[in-house]
């Protein structure tokens, strides 16, 4: 029996998904993706990564709509695949969210530190050689300050949590839209010495020309662009973690209850809007095998295969370093 209170409305769930996926992945990680692949290839990396995430979320949403249970990410895996697979999925989900919370806390410390490159200051004719800001405080202290706020937000009642997510998520989405418009205006501004959209020209260009390895080696050519594109894809996928929130909230969403009550009432002949409740053709519309059933995606298995292939390739090409000599514990845990 479900012991949770189903009080989240559709607007709460939708904005929670937007707010979870549009976080440090947009405000901080996109700079890293642009550095690796260039602005054009970074955009392409986000599009390709988005299709992989969308395919996985679509499959998860299809099953969650049919079985709105608690913990659907591992519960559905345990029910339809194997109990051991569900057990492993549960621990991987926990580990992923713990890593995400740690990344959020580290991102908070980065927000309090700002330093403009000295060479760009000299190029722009800035009167001072430095332009930076950093509080005289340890990053660990900042993390300890913000941990109670995270705990406080997660301990409030479900309805209050959904309302706060809706308010903060709406504010975040409005800020993102304003930021996109203002950046477009700034780029289109006609500079006397460079013209319109000067940041799209050399030395910036559509794609990065090289990539710098961890040992300082600079690689040029097509292989460098491919590696930069791949790094941008893995960075963007990490930034999009959180889109599965729509499935996590299934057991506390009132919309699912209303949907199944309506379907159950109509199937039993309790809906007055049906002309003939005893007509087999009318009742067949509520059969999942009916061609007119609105919640049956006939191409769902294709999206599932696409998502599985994409996740497998990303895991394979990012995990090979953990098997090479010398073995690096940090790489093994990261992969």
Short mmCIF file of C-alpha atoms in Angstrom, two decimals:
data_model
loop_
_atom_site.label_atom_id
_atom_site.label_comp_id
_atom_site.label_asym_id
_atom_site.label_seq_id
_atom_site.Cartn_x
_atom_site.Cartn_y
_atom_site.Cartn_z
CA UNK A 1 0.00 0.00 0.00
CA UNK A 2 1.27 3.47 -0.89
CA UNK A 3 2.10 5.37 2.31
CA UNK A 4 2.95 8.61 0.49
CA UNK A 5 0.68 11.62 0.09
CA UNK A 6 -0.20 12.21 -3.55
CA UNK A 7 -0.31 16.02 -3.52
CA UNK A 8 1.95 17.12 -6.40
CA UNK A 9 0.08 18.59 -9.34
CA UNK A 10 1.17 18.49 -12.97
CA UNK A 11 2.69 21.97 -12.85
CA UNK A 12 4.81 20.96 -9.85
CA UNK A 13 6.13 17.84 -11.59
CA UNK A 14 6.85 19.61 -14.88
CA UNK A 15 8.74 22.47 -13.28
CA UNK A 16 10.67 20.07 -11.03
CA UNK A 17 11.93 18.24 -14.13
CA UNK A 18 12.92 21.48 -15.84
CA UNK A 19 14.58 22.78 -12.70
CA UNK A 20 16.51 19.56 -12.07
CA UNK A 21 17.88 19.24 -15.61
CA UNK A 22 18.63 22.96 -16.07
CA UNK A 23 21.15 23.51 -13.29
CA UNK A 24 24.92 23.46 -13.21
CA UNK A 25 24.76 21.64 -16.54
CA UNK A 26 23.71 24.89 -18.19
CA UNK A 27 25.33 27.56 -16.05
CA UNK A 28 28.75 25.97 -15.51
CA UNK A 29 29.14 22.79 -17.57
CA UNK A 30 28.30 24.45 -20.89
CA UNK A 31 31.46 26.54 -20.60
CA UNK A 32 33.49 23.36 -20.34
CA UNK A 33 31.67 21.85 -23.32
CA UNK A 34 32.37 24.95 -25.42
CA UNK A 35 36.03 24.81 -24.36
CA UNK A 36 36.32 21.18 -25.47
CA UNK A 37 34.38 21.27 -28.74
CA UNK A 38 33.78 24.89 -29.70
CA UNK A 39 30.41 26.70 -29.73
CA UNK A 40 28.94 24.96 -32.77
CA UNK A 41 30.03 21.43 -31.90
CA UNK A 42 29.01 21.98 -28.27
CA UNK A 43 25.50 22.82 -29.46
CA UNK A 44 25.48 19.65 -31.55
CA UNK A 45 26.75 17.68 -28.54
CA UNK A 46 23.87 18.96 -26.41
CA UNK A 47 21.38 18.03 -29.15
CA UNK A 48 22.74 14.48 -29.51
CA UNK A 49 23.00 13.99 -25.75
CA UNK A 50 19.47 15.33 -25.39
CA UNK A 51 18.13 12.70 -27.79
CA UNK A 52 19.76 9.94 -25.72
CA UNK A 53 18.39 11.33 -22.46
CA UNK A 54 14.97 11.88 -24.07
CA UNK A 55 14.84 8.29 -25.33
CA UNK A 56 15.67 6.87 -21.91
CA UNK A 57 13.21 9.22 -20.16
CA UNK A 58 10.50 8.39 -22.69
CA UNK A 59 10.81 4.67 -21.98
CA UNK A 60 10.84 5.31 -18.24
CA UNK A 61 7.82 7.59 -18.50
CA UNK A 62 5.89 5.04 -20.55
CA UNK A 63 6.33 2.37 -17.89
CA UNK A 64 5.78 4.78 -15.00
CA UNK A 65 2.48 5.95 -16.48
CA UNK A 66 1.33 2.33 -16.48
CA UNK A 67 2.80 1.48 -13.05
CA UNK A 68 3.07 4.63 -10.85
CA UNK A 69 4.92 2.92 -8.00
CA UNK A 70 7.45 4.17 -5.46
CA UNK A 71 11.03 4.08 -6.73
CA UNK A 72 10.15 3.21 -10.34
CA UNK A 73 13.74 3.44 -11.59
CA UNK A 74 14.77 0.31 -9.69
CA UNK A 75 11.33 -1.15 -8.93
CA UNK A 76 10.42 -1.54 -12.61
CA UNK A 77 13.87 -2.96 -13.34
CA UNK A 78 13.43 -5.52 -10.57
CA UNK A 79 9.93 -6.41 -11.73
CA UNK A 80 10.51 -6.74 -15.47
CA UNK A 81 14.18 -7.76 -15.69
CA UNK A 82 15.65 -9.34 -12.59
CA UNK A 83 15.82 -8.67 -8.87
CA UNK A 84 19.62 -8.44 -8.90
CA UNK A 85 19.50 -5.92 -11.75
CA UNK A 86 17.02 -3.83 -9.77
CA UNK A 87 19.30 -4.02 -6.74
CA UNK A 88 22.28 -2.80 -8.76
CA UNK A 89 20.18 -0.07 -10.39
CA UNK A 90 19.07 1.19 -6.98
CA UNK A 91 22.65 1.55 -5.77
CA UNK A 92 23.74 3.19 -9.02
CA UNK A 93 20.86 5.65 -8.74
CA UNK A 94 21.81 6.46 -5.16
CA UNK A 95 25.47 6.90 -6.12
CA UNK A 96 24.55 9.13 -9.07
CA UNK A 97 22.46 11.46 -6.94
CA UNK A 98 25.08 11.58 -4.19
CA UNK A 99 27.65 12.58 -6.79
CA UNK A 100 25.24 15.18 -8.16
CA UNK A 101 24.71 16.74 -4.72
CA UNK A 102 28.48 16.87 -4.20
CA UNK A 103 28.89 18.52 -7.60
CA UNK A 104 26.21 21.07 -6.71
CA UNK A 105 28.03 21.95 -3.49
CA UNK A 106 31.34 22.31 -5.31
CA UNK A 107 29.61 24.48 -7.91
CA UNK A 108 28.42 26.76 -5.11
CA UNK A 109 32.01 27.35 -4.03
CA UNK A 110 32.93 28.18 -7.64
CA UNK A 111 30.18 30.78 -7.77
CA UNK A 112 31.94 32.72 -5.02
CA UNK A 113 35.21 32.83 -6.95
CA UNK A 114 35.71 34.99 -10.02
CA UNK A 115 38.88 35.79 -11.93
CA UNK A 116 39.11 37.40 -15.36
CA UNK A 117 42.08 36.32 -17.53
CA UNK A 118 44.82 38.99 -17.37
CA UNK A 119 45.59 38.72 -21.11
CA UNK A 120 41.99 39.56 -21.98
CA UNK A 121 42.07 42.52 -19.60
CA UNK A 122 45.18 43.85 -21.33
CA UNK A 123 43.60 43.30 -24.74
CA UNK A 124 40.48 45.23 -23.71
CA UNK A 125 42.54 48.08 -22.23
CA UNK A 126 41.35 47.57 -18.66
CA UNK A 127 43.11 50.01 -16.28
CA UNK A 128 44.09 47.27 -13.81
CA UNK A 129 46.02 44.08 -14.48
CA UNK A 130 43.71 41.95 -12.33
CA UNK A 131 39.97 41.61 -11.95
CA UNK A 132 38.97 38.96 -9.45
CA UNK A 133 36.82 38.25 -6.43
CA UNK A 134 37.21 35.50 -3.86
CA UNK A 135 36.05 35.51 -0.22
CA UNK A 136 38.71 34.96 2.40
CA UNK A 137 37.10 31.73 3.52
CA UNK A 138 37.72 28.04 2.96
CA UNK A 139 35.48 26.26 0.40
CA UNK A 140 34.72 23.66 3.08
CA UNK A 141 33.10 26.34 5.22
CA UNK A 142 30.86 27.39 2.33
CA UNK A 143 29.81 23.77 1.84
CA UNK A 144 28.98 23.40 5.53
CA UNK A 145 26.88 26.57 5.35
CA UNK A 146 24.76 25.36 2.43
CA UNK A 147 24.29 21.72 3.51
CA UNK A 148 21.63 22.66 6.14
CA UNK A 149 19.66 24.53 3.45
CA UNK A 150 19.62 21.41 1.26
CA UNK A 151 18.45 19.28 4.19
CA UNK A 152 15.80 21.85 5.12
CA UNK A 153 14.32 21.96 1.62
CA UNK A 154 14.15 18.16 1.47
CA UNK A 155 12.47 17.80 4.88
CA UNK A 156 9.46 20.03 4.17
CA UNK A 157 6.07 18.44 3.26
CA UNK A 158 5.64 17.22 -0.30
CA UNK A 159 3.19 19.93 -1.36
CA UNK A 160 5.37 22.71 0.06
CA UNK A 161 8.43 21.22 -1.62
CA UNK A 162 6.60 21.12 -4.95
CA UNK A 163 5.50 24.73 -4.57
CA UNK A 164 9.04 25.88 -3.79
CA UNK A 165 10.37 23.94 -6.77
CA UNK A 166 7.72 25.57 -8.95
CA UNK A 167 8.64 29.09 -7.81
CA UNK A 168 12.41 28.59 -8.06
CA UNK A 169 12.09 26.67 -11.32
CA UNK A 170 9.96 29.38 -12.92
CA UNK A 171 12.47 32.01 -11.82
CA UNK A 172 15.32 29.95 -13.24
CA UNK A 173 13.59 29.42 -16.60
CA UNK A 174 12.79 33.13 -16.89
CA UNK A 175 16.41 33.96 -16.11
CA UNK A 176 17.62 31.51 -18.77
CA UNK A 177 15.33 33.06 -21.40
CA UNK A 178 16.49 36.58 -20.50
CA UNK A 179 20.13 35.43 -20.59
CA UNK A 180 19.72 33.95 -24.09
CA UNK A 181 18.09 37.13 -25.40
CA UNK A 182 20.72 39.41 -23.85
CA UNK A 183 23.60 37.27 -25.15
CA UNK A 184 22.12 37.40 -28.64
CA UNK A 185 21.83 41.19 -28.41
CA UNK A 186 25.42 41.51 -27.18
CA UNK A 187 26.73 39.27 -29.98
CA UNK A 188 24.75 41.18 -32.60
CA UNK A 189 26.09 44.52 -31.36
CA UNK A 190 28.16 46.15 -34.08
CA UNK A 191 31.63 46.81 -32.73
CA UNK A 192 33.55 49.43 -34.67
CA UNK A 193 36.69 47.33 -34.90
CA UNK A 194 35.16 43.85 -35.32
CA UNK A 195 31.61 44.09 -36.69
CA UNK A 196 28.53 41.99 -35.95
CA UNK A 197 28.82 38.52 -34.35
CA UNK A 198 32.59 38.87 -34.05
CA UNK A 199 32.75 36.03 -31.51
CA UNK A 200 31.70 33.60 -34.25
CA UNK A 201 34.82 34.34 -36.30
CA UNK A 202 38.46 33.39 -35.86
CA UNK A 203 40.10 32.52 -33.55
CA UNK A 204 36.88 31.09 -32.05
CA UNK A 205 35.15 29.52 -35.10
CA UNK A 206 32.44 26.83 -35.20
CA UNK A 207 34.51 23.97 -33.77
CA UNK A 208 37.64 23.75 -31.65
CA UNK A 209 40.80 23.07 -33.66
CA UNK A 210 42.65 21.13 -30.97
CA UNK A 211 42.33 19.54 -27.57
CA UNK A 212 44.79 19.55 -24.67
CA UNK A 213 45.34 16.24 -22.88
CA UNK A 214 45.90 15.83 -19.15
CA UNK A 215 49.69 15.69 -19.59
CA UNK A 216 49.73 18.97 -21.53
CA UNK A 217 49.99 17.42 -25.00
CA UNK A 218 48.10 19.36 -27.67
CA UNK A 219 46.40 17.20 -30.32
CA UNK A 220 45.29 18.75 -33.61
CA UNK A 221 43.20 17.59 -36.54
CA UNK A 222 40.05 15.57 -36.94
CA UNK A 223 40.81 13.20 -34.06
CA UNK A 224 41.06 16.22 -31.75
CA UNK A 225 37.66 17.50 -32.87
CA UNK A 226 36.15 14.04 -32.37
CA UNK A 227 37.65 13.79 -28.88
CA UNK A 228 36.43 17.28 -28.02
CA UNK A 229 32.96 16.42 -29.27
CA UNK A 230 32.94 13.26 -27.16
CA UNK A 231 34.09 15.10 -24.05
CA UNK A 232 31.37 17.69 -24.65
CA UNK A 233 28.74 14.94 -24.93
CA UNK A 234 29.75 13.30 -21.65
CA UNK A 235 29.83 16.70 -19.97
CA UNK A 236 26.37 17.60 -21.27
CA UNK A 237 24.86 14.25 -20.27
CA UNK A 238 26.14 14.73 -16.72
CA UNK A 239 24.57 18.18 -16.73
CA UNK A 240 21.20 16.77 -17.82
CA UNK A 241 20.89 14.42 -14.84
CA UNK A 242 17.52 14.99 -13.23
CA UNK A 243 15.13 14.50 -16.13
CA UNK A 244 14.03 11.22 -14.52
CA UNK A 245 12.36 13.23 -11.74
CA UNK A 246 9.05 12.82 -13.55
CA UNK A 247 9.19 9.10 -12.75
CA UNK A 248 10.41 9.55 -9.18
CA UNK A 249 7.38 11.72 -8.38
CA UNK A 250 4.89 9.16 -9.70
CA UNK A 251 3.85 7.91 -6.27
CA UNK A 252 3.23 11.44 -4.93
CA UNK A 253 1.57 12.95 -8.02
CA UNK A 254 -2.19 13.50 -7.81
CA UNK A 255 -2.45 13.61 -11.62
CA UNK A 256 -1.79 9.89 -11.90
CA UNK A 257 -4.59 9.15 -9.43
CA UNK A 258 -7.06 11.30 -11.35
CA UNK A 259 -6.06 9.66 -14.64
CA UNK A 260 -6.57 6.11 -13.40
CA UNK A 261 -9.80 7.01 -11.63
CA UNK A 262 -11.20 8.36 -14.90
CA UNK A 263 -10.07 5.33 -16.90
CA UNK A 264 -11.38 2.91 -14.27
CA UNK A 265 -14.71 4.72 -14.06
CA UNK A 266 -15.14 4.79 -17.81
CA UNK A 267 -14.16 1.14 -18.20
CA UNK A 268 -16.78 0.14 -15.62
CA UNK A 269 -19.46 2.18 -17.35
CA UNK A 270 -19.57 4.94 -14.78
CA UNK A 271 -18.82 7.76 -17.22
CA UNK A 272 -21.94 9.51 -18.43
CA UNK A 273 -20.10 11.00 -21.39
CA UNK A 274 -20.10 7.60 -23.12
CA UNK A 275 -23.03 7.10 -25.46
CA UNK A 276 -23.28 3.34 -25.12
CA UNK A 277 -21.48 1.81 -22.18
CA UNK A 278 -22.25 -1.73 -23.32
CA UNK A 279 -20.90 -1.23 -26.82
CA UNK A 280 -17.81 -3.47 -27.30
CA UNK A 281 -16.27 -0.95 -29.69
CA UNK A 282 -16.49 1.81 -27.06
CA UNK A 283 -14.99 -0.40 -24.36
CA UNK A 284 -12.21 -1.50 -26.68
CA UNK A 285 -10.90 2.08 -26.74
CA UNK A 286 -9.64 1.49 -23.18
CA UNK A 287 -7.79 -1.67 -24.18
CA UNK A 288 -4.05 -1.09 -24.44
CA UNK A 289 -3.88 -3.27 -27.54
CA UNK A 290 -6.38 -1.04 -29.32
CA UNK A 291 -4.86 1.04 -32.18
CA UNK A 292 -6.64 4.10 -30.80
CA UNK A 293 -5.21 3.80 -27.30
CA UNK A 294 -3.47 7.16 -26.70
CA UNK A 295 -0.79 5.91 -24.30
CA UNK A 296 0.77 3.23 -26.46
CA UNK A 297 3.95 4.17 -28.30
CA UNK A 298 4.47 1.70 -31.14
CA UNK A 299 8.06 2.84 -31.72
CA UNK A 300 9.05 2.75 -28.08
CA UNK A 301 11.38 -0.21 -28.53
CA UNK A 302 13.39 1.79 -31.08
CA UNK A 303 13.93 4.60 -28.59
CA UNK A 304 14.88 2.03 -25.96
CA UNK A 305 17.51 0.49 -28.26
CA UNK A 306 18.85 3.94 -29.14
CA UNK A 307 19.13 4.97 -25.49
CA UNK A 308 20.78 1.67 -24.54
CA UNK A 309 23.31 1.93 -27.38
CA UNK A 310 24.18 5.53 -26.52
CA UNK A 311 24.62 4.79 -22.82
CA UNK A 312 26.70 1.69 -23.58
CA UNK A 313 29.07 3.59 -25.90
CA UNK A 314 29.49 6.43 -23.43
CA UNK A 315 30.21 4.00 -20.59
CA UNK A 316 32.62 1.99 -22.76
CA UNK A 317 34.70 4.88 -24.05
CA UNK A 318 34.79 6.61 -20.67
CA UNK A 319 35.61 3.46 -18.69
CA UNK A 320 38.52 2.04 -20.67
CA UNK A 321 41.05 4.14 -18.72
CA UNK A 322 40.18 2.31 -15.50
CA UNK A 323 41.48 -0.94 -17.05
CA UNK A 324 44.76 0.42 -18.40
CA UNK A 325 48.12 0.40 -16.65
CA UNK A 326 48.89 2.06 -14.33
CA UNK A 327 45.53 1.72 -12.64
CA UNK A 328 44.20 5.02 -11.32
CA UNK A 329 41.71 4.74 -8.44
CA UNK A 330 40.29 8.17 -9.26
CA UNK A 331 39.59 7.19 -12.87
CA UNK A 332 38.07 3.89 -11.77
CA UNK A 333 35.64 5.59 -9.37
CA UNK A 334 34.86 8.33 -11.87
CA UNK A 335 34.14 5.90 -14.68
#
